[in-house]
CSV table of C-alpha atoms in Angstrom, one decimal:
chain,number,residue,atom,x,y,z
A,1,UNK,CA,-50.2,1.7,21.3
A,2,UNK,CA,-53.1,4.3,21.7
A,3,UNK,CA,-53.0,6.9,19.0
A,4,UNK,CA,-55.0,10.3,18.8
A,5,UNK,CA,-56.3,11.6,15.3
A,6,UNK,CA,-57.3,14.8,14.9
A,7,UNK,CA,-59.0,17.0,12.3
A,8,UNK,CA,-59.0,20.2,11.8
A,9,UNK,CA,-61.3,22.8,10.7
A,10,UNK,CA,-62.5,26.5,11.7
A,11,UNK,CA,-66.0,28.1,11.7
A,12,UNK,CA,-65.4,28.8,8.3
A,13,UNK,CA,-65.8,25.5,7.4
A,14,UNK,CA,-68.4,24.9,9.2
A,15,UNK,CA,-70.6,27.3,8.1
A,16,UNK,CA,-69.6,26.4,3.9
A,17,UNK,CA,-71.1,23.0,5.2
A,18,UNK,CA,-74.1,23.8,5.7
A,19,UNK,CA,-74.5,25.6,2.0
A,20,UNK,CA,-73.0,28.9,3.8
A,21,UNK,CA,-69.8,29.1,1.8
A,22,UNK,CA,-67.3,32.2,1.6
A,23,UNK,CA,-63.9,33.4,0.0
A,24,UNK,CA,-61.9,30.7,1.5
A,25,UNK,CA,-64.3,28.1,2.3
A,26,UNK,CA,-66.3,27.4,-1.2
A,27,UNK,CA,-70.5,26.2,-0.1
A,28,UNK,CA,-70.9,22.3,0.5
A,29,UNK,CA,-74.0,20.8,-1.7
A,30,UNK,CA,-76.1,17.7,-0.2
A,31,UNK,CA,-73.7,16.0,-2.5
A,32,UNK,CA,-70.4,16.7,-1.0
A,33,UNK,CA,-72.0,16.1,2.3
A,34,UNK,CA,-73.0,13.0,1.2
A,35,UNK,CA,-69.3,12.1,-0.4
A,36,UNK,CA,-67.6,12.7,2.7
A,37,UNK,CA,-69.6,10.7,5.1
A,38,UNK,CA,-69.3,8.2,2.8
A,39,UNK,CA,-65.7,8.1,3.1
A,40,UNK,CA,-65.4,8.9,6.7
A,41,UNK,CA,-68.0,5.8,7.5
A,42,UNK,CA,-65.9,3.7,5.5
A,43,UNK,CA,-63.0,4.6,7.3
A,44,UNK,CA,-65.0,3.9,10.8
A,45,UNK,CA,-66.0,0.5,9.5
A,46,UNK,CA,-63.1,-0.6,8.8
A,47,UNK,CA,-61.2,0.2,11.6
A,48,UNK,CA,-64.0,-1.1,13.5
A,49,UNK,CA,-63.7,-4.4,11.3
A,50,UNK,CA,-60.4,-4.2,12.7
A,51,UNK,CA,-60.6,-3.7,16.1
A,52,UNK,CA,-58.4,-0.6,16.0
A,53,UNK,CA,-61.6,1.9,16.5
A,54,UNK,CA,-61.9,3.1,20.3
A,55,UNK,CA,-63.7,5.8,19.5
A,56,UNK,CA,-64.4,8.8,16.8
A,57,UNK,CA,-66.6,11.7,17.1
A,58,UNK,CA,-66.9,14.9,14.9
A,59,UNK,CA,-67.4,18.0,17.0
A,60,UNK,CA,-70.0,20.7,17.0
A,61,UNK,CA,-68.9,24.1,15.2
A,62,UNK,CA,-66.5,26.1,16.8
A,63,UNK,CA,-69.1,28.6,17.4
A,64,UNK,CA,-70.5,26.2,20.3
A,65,UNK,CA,-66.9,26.4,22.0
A,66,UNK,CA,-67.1,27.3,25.9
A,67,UNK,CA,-64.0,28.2,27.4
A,68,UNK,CA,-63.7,28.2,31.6
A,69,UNK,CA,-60.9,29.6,33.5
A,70,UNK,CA,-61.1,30.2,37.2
A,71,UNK,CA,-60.7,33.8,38.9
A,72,UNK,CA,-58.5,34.7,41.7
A,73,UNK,CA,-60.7,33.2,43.9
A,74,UNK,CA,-61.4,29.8,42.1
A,75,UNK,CA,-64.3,30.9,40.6
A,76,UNK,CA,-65.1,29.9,37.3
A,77,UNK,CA,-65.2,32.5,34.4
A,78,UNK,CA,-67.0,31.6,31.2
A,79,UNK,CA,-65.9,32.7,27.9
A,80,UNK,CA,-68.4,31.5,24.4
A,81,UNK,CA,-67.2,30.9,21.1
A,82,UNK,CA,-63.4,30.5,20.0
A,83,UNK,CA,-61.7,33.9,19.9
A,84,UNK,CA,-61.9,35.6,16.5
A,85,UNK,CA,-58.4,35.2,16.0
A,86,UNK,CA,-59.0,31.8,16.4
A,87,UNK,CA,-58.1,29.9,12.9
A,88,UNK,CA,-58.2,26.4,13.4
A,89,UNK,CA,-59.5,24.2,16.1
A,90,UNK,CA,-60.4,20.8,16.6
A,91,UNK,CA,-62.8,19.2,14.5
A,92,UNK,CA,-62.9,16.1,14.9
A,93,UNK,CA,-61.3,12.6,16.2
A,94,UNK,CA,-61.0,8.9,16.3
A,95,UNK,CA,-59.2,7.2,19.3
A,96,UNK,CA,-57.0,3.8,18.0
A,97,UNK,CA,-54.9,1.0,19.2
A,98,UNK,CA,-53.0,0.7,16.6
A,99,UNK,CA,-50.3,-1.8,15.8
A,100,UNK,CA,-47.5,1.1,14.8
A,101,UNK,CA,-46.7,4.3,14.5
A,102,UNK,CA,-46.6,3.3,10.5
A,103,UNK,CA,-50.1,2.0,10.5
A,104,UNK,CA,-51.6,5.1,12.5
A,105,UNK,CA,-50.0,6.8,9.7
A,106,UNK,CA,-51.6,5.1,7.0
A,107,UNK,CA,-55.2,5.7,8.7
A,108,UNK,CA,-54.1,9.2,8.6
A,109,UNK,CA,-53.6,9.5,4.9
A,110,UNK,CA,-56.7,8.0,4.7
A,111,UNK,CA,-58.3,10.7,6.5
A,112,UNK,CA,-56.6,13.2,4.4
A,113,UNK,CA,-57.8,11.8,1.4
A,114,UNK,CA,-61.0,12.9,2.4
A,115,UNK,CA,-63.0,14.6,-1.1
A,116,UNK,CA,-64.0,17.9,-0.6
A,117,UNK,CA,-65.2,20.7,-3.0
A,118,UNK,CA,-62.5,21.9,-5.2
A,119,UNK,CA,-61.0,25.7,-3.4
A,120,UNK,CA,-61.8,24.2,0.2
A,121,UNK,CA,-59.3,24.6,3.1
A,122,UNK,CA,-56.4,21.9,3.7
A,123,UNK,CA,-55.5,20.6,7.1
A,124,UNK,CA,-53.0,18.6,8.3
A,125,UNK,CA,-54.3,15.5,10.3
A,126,UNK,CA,-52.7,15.5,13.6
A,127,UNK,CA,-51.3,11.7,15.6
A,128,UNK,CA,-50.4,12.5,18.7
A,129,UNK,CA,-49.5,9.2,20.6
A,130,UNK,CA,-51.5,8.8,24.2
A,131,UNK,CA,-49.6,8.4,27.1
A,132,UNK,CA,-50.6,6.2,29.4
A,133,UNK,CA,-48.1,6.3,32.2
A,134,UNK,CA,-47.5,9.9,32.6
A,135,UNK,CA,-44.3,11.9,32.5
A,136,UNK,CA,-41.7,10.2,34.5
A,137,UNK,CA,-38.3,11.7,35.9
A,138,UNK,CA,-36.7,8.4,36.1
């Protein structure tokens, strides 16, 4: 079965990433950085060891978000940047074929064991099973 795992984050934490930290976001060091790569990578290799790895990405800040709609006439209309009421969005994912909805589970406590600096932000990480055949009325 083909599992989505998502992470979480806001613009927030992007920006105490980058050494830009605030109230609810304490500043990332090169050493936290470093900390959780490492764990993320390690993650990636094994599930690439294991043939479970589709794919994973980590987006670009929230701040790069484009949103399109169409008008009344089908035109599109371009909107930058998450609302500011925006509070989380997507951060980042991996794509698996996992085995079970228990082992997709355990991948996700991995994730969420993910070391951060003390203060920062927790997130749930999100499975969302992909559904290959659609909605059915049968």
């Amino acid at each position: 079965m083909k599992y989505l795992v998502m992470v979480q984050g806001s613009q927030v934490d992007y920006e105490a990433m980058v050494g830009r930290g605030s109230a609810g976001s304490p500043a990332w060091n090169k050493a936290d950085l470093k900390t959780m790569f490492d764990h993320m990578n390690a993650i990636n290799t094994e599930l690439t060891a294991n043939g479970e790895m589709l794919d994973g990405q980590g987006l670009a800040a929230p701040s790069t978000t484009r949103f399109v709609t169409v008008d009344g006439d089908g035109r599109p209309v371009v909107t930058d940047g998450p609302y500011a009421e925006t509070k989380e969005v997507l951060a980042g994912y991996w794509l698996l074929d996992c085995a079970s909805l228990d082992r997709v589970t355990e991948i996700a406590a991995q994730v969420a064991r993910c070391p951060a600096p003390a203060g920062s932000p927790e997130y749930a990480v999100v499975i969302r099973p992909v559904d290959e055949q659609g909605p059915s009325q049968d």
